[in-house]
CSV table of C-alpha atoms and ligand atoms in Angstrom, one decimal:
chain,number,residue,atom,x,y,z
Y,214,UNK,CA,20.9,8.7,0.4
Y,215,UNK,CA,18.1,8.8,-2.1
Y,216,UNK,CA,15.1,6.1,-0.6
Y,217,UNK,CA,13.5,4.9,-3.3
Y,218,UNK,CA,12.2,1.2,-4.1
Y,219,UNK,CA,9.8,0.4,-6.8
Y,220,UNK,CA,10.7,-2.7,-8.4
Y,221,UNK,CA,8.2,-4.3,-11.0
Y,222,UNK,CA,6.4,-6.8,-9.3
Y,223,UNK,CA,4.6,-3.3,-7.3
Y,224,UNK,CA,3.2,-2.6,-10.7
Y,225,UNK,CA,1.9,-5.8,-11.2
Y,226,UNK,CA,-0.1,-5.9,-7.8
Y,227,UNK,CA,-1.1,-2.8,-8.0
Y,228,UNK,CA,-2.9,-3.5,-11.4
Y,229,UNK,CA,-3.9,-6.7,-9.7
Y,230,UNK,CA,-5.8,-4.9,-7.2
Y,231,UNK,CA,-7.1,-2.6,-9.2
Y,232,UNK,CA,-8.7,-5.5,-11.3
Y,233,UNK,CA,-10.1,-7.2,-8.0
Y,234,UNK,CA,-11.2,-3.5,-6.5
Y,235,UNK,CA,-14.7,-4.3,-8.2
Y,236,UNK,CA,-15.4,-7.1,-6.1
Y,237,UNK,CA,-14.3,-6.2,-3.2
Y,238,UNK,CA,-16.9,-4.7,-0.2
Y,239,UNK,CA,-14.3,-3.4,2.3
Y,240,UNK,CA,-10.6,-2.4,2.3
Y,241,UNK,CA,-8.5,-3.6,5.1
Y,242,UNK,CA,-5.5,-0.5,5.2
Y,243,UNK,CA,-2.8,-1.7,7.6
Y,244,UNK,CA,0.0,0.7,8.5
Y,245,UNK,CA,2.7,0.6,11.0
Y,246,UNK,CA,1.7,2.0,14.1
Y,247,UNK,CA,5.2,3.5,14.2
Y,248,UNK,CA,4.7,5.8,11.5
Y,249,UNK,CA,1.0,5.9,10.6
Y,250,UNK,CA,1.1,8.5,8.2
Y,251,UNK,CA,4.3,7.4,6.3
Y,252,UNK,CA,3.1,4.4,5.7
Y,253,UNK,CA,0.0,4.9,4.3
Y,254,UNK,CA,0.3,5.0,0.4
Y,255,UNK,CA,-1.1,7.4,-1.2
Y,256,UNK,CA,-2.2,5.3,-4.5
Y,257,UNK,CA,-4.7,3.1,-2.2
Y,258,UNK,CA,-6.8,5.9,-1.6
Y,259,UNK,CA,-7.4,6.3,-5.1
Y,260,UNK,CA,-7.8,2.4,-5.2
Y,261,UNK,CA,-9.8,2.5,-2.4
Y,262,UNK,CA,-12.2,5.5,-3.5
Y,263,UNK,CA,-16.3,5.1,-2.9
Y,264,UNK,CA,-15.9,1.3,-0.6
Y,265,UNK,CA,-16.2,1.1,3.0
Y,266,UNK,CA,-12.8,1.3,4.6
Y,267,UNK,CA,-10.9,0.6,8.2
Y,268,UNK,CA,-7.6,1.4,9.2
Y,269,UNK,CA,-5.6,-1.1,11.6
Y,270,UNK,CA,-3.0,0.6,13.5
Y,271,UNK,CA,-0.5,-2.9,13.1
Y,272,UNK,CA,2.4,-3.3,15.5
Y,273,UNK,CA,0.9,-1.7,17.9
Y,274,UNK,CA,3.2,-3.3,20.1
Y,275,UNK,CA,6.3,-1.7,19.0
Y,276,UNK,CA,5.2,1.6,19.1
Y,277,UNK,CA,5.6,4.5,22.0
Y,278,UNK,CA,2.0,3.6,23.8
Y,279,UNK,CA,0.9,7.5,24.4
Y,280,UNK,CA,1.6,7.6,20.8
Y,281,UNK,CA,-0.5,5.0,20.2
Y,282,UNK,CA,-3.6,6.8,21.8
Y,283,UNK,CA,-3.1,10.2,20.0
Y,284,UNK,CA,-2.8,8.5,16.8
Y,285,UNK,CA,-6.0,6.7,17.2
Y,286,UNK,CA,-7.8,9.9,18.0
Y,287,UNK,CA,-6.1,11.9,15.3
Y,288,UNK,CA,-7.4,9.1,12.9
Y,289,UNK,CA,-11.0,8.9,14.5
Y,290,UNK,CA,-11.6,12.5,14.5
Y,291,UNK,CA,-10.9,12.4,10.3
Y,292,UNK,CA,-13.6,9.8,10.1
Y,293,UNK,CA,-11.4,6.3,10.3
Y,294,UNK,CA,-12.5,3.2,11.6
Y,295,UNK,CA,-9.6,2.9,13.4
Y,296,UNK,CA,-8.4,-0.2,15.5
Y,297,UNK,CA,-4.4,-0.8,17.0
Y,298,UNK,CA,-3.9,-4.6,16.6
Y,299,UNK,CA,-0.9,-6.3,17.3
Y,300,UNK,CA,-1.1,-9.3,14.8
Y,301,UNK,CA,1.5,-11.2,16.3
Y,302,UNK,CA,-0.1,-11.9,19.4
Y,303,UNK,CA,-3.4,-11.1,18.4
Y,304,UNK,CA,-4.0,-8.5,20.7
Y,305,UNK,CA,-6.6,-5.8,19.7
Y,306,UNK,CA,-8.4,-8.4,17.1
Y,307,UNK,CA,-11.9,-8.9,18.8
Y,308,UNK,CA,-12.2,-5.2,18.0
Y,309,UNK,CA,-12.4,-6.1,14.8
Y,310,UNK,CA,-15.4,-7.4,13.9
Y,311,UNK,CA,-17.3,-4.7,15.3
Y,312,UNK,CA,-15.1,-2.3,12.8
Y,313,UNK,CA,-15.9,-4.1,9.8
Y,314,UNK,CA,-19.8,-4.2,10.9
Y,315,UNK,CA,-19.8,-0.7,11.1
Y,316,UNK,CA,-17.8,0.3,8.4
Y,317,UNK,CA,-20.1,-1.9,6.5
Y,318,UNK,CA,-23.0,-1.2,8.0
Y,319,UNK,CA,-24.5,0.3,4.8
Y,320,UNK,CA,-24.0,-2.8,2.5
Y,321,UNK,CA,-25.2,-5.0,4.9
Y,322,UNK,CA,-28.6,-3.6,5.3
Y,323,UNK,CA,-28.9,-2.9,1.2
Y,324,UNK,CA,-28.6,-6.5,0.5
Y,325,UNK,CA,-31.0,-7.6,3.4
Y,326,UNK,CA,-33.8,-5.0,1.6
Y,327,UNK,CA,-32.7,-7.0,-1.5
Y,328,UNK,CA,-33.3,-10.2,0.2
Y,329,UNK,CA,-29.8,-11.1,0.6
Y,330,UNK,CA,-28.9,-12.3,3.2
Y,331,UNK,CA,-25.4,-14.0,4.4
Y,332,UNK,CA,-23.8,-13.0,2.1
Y,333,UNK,CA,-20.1,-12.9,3.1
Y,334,UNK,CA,-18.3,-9.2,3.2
Y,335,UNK,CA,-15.4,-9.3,0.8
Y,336,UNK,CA,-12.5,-7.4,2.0
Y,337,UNK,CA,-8.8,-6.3,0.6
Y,338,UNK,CA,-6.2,-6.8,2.9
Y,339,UNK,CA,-3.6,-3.7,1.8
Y,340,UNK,CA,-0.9,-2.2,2.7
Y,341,UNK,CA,3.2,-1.1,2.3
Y,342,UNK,CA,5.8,-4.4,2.2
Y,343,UNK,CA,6.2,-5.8,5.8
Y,344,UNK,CA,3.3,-4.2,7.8
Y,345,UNK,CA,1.8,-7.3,8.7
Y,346,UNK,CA,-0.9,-8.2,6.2
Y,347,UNK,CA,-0.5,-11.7,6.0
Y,348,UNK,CA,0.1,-11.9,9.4
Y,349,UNK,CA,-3.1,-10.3,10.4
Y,350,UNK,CA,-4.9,-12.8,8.1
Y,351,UNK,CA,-3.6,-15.5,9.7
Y,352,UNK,CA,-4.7,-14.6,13.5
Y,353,UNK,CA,-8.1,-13.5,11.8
Y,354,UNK,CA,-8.5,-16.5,10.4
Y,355,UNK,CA,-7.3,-18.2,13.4
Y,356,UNK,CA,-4.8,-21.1,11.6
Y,357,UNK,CA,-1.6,-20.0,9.0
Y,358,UNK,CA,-3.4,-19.7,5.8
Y,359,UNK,CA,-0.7,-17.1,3.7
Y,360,UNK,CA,3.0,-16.9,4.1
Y,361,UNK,CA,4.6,-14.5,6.2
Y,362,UNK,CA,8.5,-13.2,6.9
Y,363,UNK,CA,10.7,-10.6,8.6
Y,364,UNK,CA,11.7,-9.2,5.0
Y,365,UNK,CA,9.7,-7.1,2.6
Y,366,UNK,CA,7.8,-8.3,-0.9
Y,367,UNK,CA,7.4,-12.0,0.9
Y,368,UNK,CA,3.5,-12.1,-0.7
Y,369,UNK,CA,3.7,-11.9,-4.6
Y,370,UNK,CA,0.3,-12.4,-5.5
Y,371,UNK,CA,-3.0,-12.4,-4.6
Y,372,UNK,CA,-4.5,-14.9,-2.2
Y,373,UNK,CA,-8.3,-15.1,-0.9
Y,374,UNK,CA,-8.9,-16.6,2.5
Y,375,UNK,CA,-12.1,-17.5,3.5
Y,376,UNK,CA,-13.5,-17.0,6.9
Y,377,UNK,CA,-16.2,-18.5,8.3
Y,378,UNK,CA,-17.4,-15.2,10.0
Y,379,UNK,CA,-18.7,-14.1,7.0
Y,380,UNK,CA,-15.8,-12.2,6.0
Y,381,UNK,CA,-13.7,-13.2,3.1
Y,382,UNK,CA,-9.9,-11.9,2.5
Y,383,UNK,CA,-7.9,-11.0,-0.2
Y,384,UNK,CA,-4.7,-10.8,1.0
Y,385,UNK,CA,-2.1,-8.7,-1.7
Y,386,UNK,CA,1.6,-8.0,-2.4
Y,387,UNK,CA,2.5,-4.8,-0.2
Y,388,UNK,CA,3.2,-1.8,-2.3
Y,389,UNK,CA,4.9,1.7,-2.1
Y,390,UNK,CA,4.8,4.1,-4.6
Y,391,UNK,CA,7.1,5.3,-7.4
Y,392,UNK,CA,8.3,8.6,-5.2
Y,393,UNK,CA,8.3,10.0,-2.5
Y,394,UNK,CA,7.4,13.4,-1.7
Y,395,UNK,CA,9.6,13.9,1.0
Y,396,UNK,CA,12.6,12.1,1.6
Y,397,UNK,CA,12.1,11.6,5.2
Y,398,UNK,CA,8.7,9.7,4.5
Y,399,UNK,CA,11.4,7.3,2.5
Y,400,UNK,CA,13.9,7.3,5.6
Y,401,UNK,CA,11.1,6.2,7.9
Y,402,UNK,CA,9.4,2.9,5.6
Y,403,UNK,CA,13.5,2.1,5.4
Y,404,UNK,CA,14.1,2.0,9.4
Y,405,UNK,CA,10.9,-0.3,9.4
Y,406,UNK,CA,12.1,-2.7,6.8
Y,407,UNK,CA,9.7,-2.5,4.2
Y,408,UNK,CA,12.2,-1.5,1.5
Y,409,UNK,CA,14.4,-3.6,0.6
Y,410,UNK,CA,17.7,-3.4,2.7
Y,411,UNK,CA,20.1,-4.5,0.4
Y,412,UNK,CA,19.6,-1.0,-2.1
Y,413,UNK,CA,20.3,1.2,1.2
Y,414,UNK,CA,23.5,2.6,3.1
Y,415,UNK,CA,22.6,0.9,6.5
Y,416,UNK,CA,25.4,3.1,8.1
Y,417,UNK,CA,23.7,6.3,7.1
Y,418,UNK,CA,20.4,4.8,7.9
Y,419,UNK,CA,22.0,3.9,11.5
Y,420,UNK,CA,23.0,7.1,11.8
Y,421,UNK,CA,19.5,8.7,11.1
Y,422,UNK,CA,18.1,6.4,13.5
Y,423,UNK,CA,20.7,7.9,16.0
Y,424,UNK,CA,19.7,11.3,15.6
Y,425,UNK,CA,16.1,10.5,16.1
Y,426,UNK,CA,16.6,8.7,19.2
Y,427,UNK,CA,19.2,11.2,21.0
Y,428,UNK,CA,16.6,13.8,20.2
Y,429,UNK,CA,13.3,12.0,20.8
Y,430,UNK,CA,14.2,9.1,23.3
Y,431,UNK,CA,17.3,10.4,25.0
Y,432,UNK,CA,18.2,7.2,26.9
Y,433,UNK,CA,17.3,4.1,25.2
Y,434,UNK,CA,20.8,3.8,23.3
Y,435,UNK,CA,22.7,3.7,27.0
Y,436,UNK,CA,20.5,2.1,28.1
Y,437,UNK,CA,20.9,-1.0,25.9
Y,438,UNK,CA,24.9,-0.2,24.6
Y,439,UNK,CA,26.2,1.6,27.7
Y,440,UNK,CA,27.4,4.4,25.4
Y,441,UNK,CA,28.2,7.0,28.2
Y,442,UNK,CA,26.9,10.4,26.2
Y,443,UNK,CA,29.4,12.6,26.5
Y,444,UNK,CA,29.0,12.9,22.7
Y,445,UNK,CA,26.3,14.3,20.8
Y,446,UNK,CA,27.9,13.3,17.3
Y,447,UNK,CA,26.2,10.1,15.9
Y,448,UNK,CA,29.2,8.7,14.4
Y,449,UNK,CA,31.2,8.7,18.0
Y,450,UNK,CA,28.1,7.6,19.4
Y,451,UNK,CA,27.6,4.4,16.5
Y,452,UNK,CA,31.8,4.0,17.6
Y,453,UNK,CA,30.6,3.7,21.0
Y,454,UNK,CA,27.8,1.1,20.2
Y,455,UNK,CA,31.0,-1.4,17.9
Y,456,UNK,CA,32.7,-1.0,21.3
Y,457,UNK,CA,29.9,-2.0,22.9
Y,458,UNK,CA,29.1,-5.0,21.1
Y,459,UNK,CA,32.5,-6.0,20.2
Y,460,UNK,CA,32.3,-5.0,16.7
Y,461,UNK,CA,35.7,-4.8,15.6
Y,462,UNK,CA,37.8,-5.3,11.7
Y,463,UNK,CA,41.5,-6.5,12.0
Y,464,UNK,CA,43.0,-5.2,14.8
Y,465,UNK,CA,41.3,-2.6,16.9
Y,466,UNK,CA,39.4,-0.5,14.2
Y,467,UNK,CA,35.6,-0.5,14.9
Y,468,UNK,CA,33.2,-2.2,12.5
Y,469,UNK,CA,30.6,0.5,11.8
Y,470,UNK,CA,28.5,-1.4,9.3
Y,471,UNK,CA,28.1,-4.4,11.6
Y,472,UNK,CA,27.0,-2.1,14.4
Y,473,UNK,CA,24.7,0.1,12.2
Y,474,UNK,CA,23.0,-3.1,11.7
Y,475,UNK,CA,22.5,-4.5,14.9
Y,476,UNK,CA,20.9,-1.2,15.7
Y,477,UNK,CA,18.8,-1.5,13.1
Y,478,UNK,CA,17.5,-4.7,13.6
Y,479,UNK,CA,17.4,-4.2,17.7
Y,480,UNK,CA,14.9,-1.1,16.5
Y,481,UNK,CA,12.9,-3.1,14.4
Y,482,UNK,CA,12.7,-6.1,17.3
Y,483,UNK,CA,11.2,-3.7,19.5
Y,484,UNK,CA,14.5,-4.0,21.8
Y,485,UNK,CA,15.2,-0.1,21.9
Y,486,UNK,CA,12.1,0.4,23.7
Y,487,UNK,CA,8.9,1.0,22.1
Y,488,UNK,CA,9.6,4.1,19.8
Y,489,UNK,CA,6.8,6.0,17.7
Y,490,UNK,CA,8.9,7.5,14.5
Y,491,UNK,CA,6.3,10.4,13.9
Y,492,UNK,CA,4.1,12.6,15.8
Y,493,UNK,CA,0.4,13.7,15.4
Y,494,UNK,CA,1.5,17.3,16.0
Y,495,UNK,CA,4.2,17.7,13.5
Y,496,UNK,CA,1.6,17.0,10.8
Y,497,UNK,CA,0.7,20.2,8.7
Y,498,UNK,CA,-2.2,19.4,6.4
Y,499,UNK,CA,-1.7,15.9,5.4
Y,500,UNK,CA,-5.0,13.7,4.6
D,38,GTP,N1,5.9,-7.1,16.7
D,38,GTP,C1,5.1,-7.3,15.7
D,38,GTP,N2,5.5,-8.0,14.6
D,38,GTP,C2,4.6,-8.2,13.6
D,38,GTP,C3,3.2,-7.8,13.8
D,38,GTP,N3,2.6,-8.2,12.6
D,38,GTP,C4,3.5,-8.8,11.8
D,38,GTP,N4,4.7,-8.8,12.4
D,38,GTP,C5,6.0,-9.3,11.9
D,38,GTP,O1,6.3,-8.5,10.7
D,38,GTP,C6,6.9,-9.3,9.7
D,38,GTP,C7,6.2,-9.1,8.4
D,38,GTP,O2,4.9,-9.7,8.4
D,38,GTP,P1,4.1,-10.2,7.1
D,38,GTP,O3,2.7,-10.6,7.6
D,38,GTP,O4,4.9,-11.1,6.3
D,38,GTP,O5,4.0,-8.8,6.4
D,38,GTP,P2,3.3,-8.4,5.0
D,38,GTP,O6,2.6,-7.1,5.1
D,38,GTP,O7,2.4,-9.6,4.6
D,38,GTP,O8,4.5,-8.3,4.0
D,38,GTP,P3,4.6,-8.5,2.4
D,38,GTP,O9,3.9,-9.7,2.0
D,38,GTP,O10,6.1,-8.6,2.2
D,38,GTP,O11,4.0,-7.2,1.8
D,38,GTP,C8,6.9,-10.7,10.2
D,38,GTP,O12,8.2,-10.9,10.8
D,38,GTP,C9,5.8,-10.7,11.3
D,38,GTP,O13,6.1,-11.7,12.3
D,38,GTP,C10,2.8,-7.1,15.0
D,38,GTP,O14,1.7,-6.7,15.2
D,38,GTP,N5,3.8,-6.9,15.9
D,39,MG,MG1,2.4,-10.7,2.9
């Protein structure tokens, strides 16, 4: 399958954002703490060139916890404010504040040598479709301010929030970008659900997330389907799973698209276990 999702409304936002970028103190990067390099695009670091940046580690909760730990450090040692936050439940937010004092450290004093003082940070809220922005500006801000949903491209314009911390937000429309260097970068944003399912083969996506598991988390797919592993071929093993959950077609034949997707959306609910989709030391050069 070829992952690719760019639809028009990406170009918009990004020129939005790159009209705002000039007011703007601090960028706010979220990625998915299940693939943190895959989801970081590539076109905010030339957005986010010369400002004060942090990175929040989003979903944290999701994610394979040693994972967690050596993703931090990998993105600490290159130089990151790095925080893991889970915005649902607000976990990880009173680290915060401290992040965006530091990272803006700088700033802050400038404008008090200026006289300036009080003077709210303004800060971009960015990041791929479905990461979590607006739902991070919400449990920042403490009360539902920007509209949130289990589906990419739910924010289609800009939207600032203002806190009284002294922080303002600008939440934005996620974005990707218009290709993908490697197709398994695409394969990854697609198990997390920020491209749009309805342009994707969900059996062959099921069946990629197989693969990964049976290699990487042998166990969690008995575990929750019973499948009894005498197989190592994904398809028997997605057969196993329609058995499992009773999905069948007219008469006994086995409903492999109904099954790929409950996998699929058991994954992204966090009910497979908490699974990290990349790891710190399979990374060659990147960033
Ligand atoms: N488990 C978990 N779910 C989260 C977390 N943060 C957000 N979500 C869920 O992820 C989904 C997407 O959240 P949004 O805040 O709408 O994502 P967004 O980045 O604003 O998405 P777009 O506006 O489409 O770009 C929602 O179903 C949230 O409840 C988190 O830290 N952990
Ligand atoms: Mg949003």
């Amino acid at each position: 399958m070829n992952y690719q999702w760019y639809p028009g409304h990406m170009t918009k936002a990004k020129r939005m954002m790159q009209e705002n970028i000039k007011l703007i103190d601090l960028v706010i990067e979220l990625v998915d703490a299940r693939v943190p390099l895959s989801s970081r695009n590539p076109d905010i670091d030339e957005l986010a060139k010369n400002k004060s940046r942090i990175l929040l580690l989003n979903k944290f909760d999701l994610a394979d916890a040693e994972y967690n730990k050596k993703w931090s450090s990998y993105f600490k040692e290159k130089g990151f404010y790095a925080v893991e936050i889970d915005s649902r439940s607000k976990t990880g937010m009173k680290n915060i504040q401290k992040a965006v004092q530091e990272a803006c450290k700088e700033k802050i004093e400038r404008n008090k040598m200026r006289g300036i003082i009080n003077r709210p940070v303004r800060a971009m809220v960015v990041g791929i479709p479905n990461v979590g922005k607006s739902t991070f500006i919400n449990s920042f801000a403490g009360k539902a301010c920007a509209k949130t949903g289990n589906k990419p491209g739910v924010t289609k314009g800009k939207q600032w929030i203002r806190l009284n911390k002294g922080l303002e937000l600008l939440d934005t429309p996620g974005i990707l970008w218009p290709k993908f260097e490697e197709q398994a970068v695409g394969m990854r944003l697609a198990l997390i659900g920020s491209m749009n399912d309805e342009i994707l083969n969900i059996d062959e996506l099921a069946l990629e997330l197989i693969s990964f598991l049976e290699k990487n988390y042998p166990g969690s797919l008995m575990e929750r389907y019973e499948t009894d592993r005498k197989t190592e071929n994904t398809f028997e093993i997605l057969k196993e799973i329609c058995i499992n959950r009773r999905c069948y077609l007219k008469g006994e034949e086995p409903d492999i698209s109904r099954a790929a997707a409950i996998v699929l959306d058991d994954f992204r609910h966090g009910r497979l276990g908490r699974i990290t989709l990349e790891f710190p030391n399979e990374v060659q050069s990147n960033s």
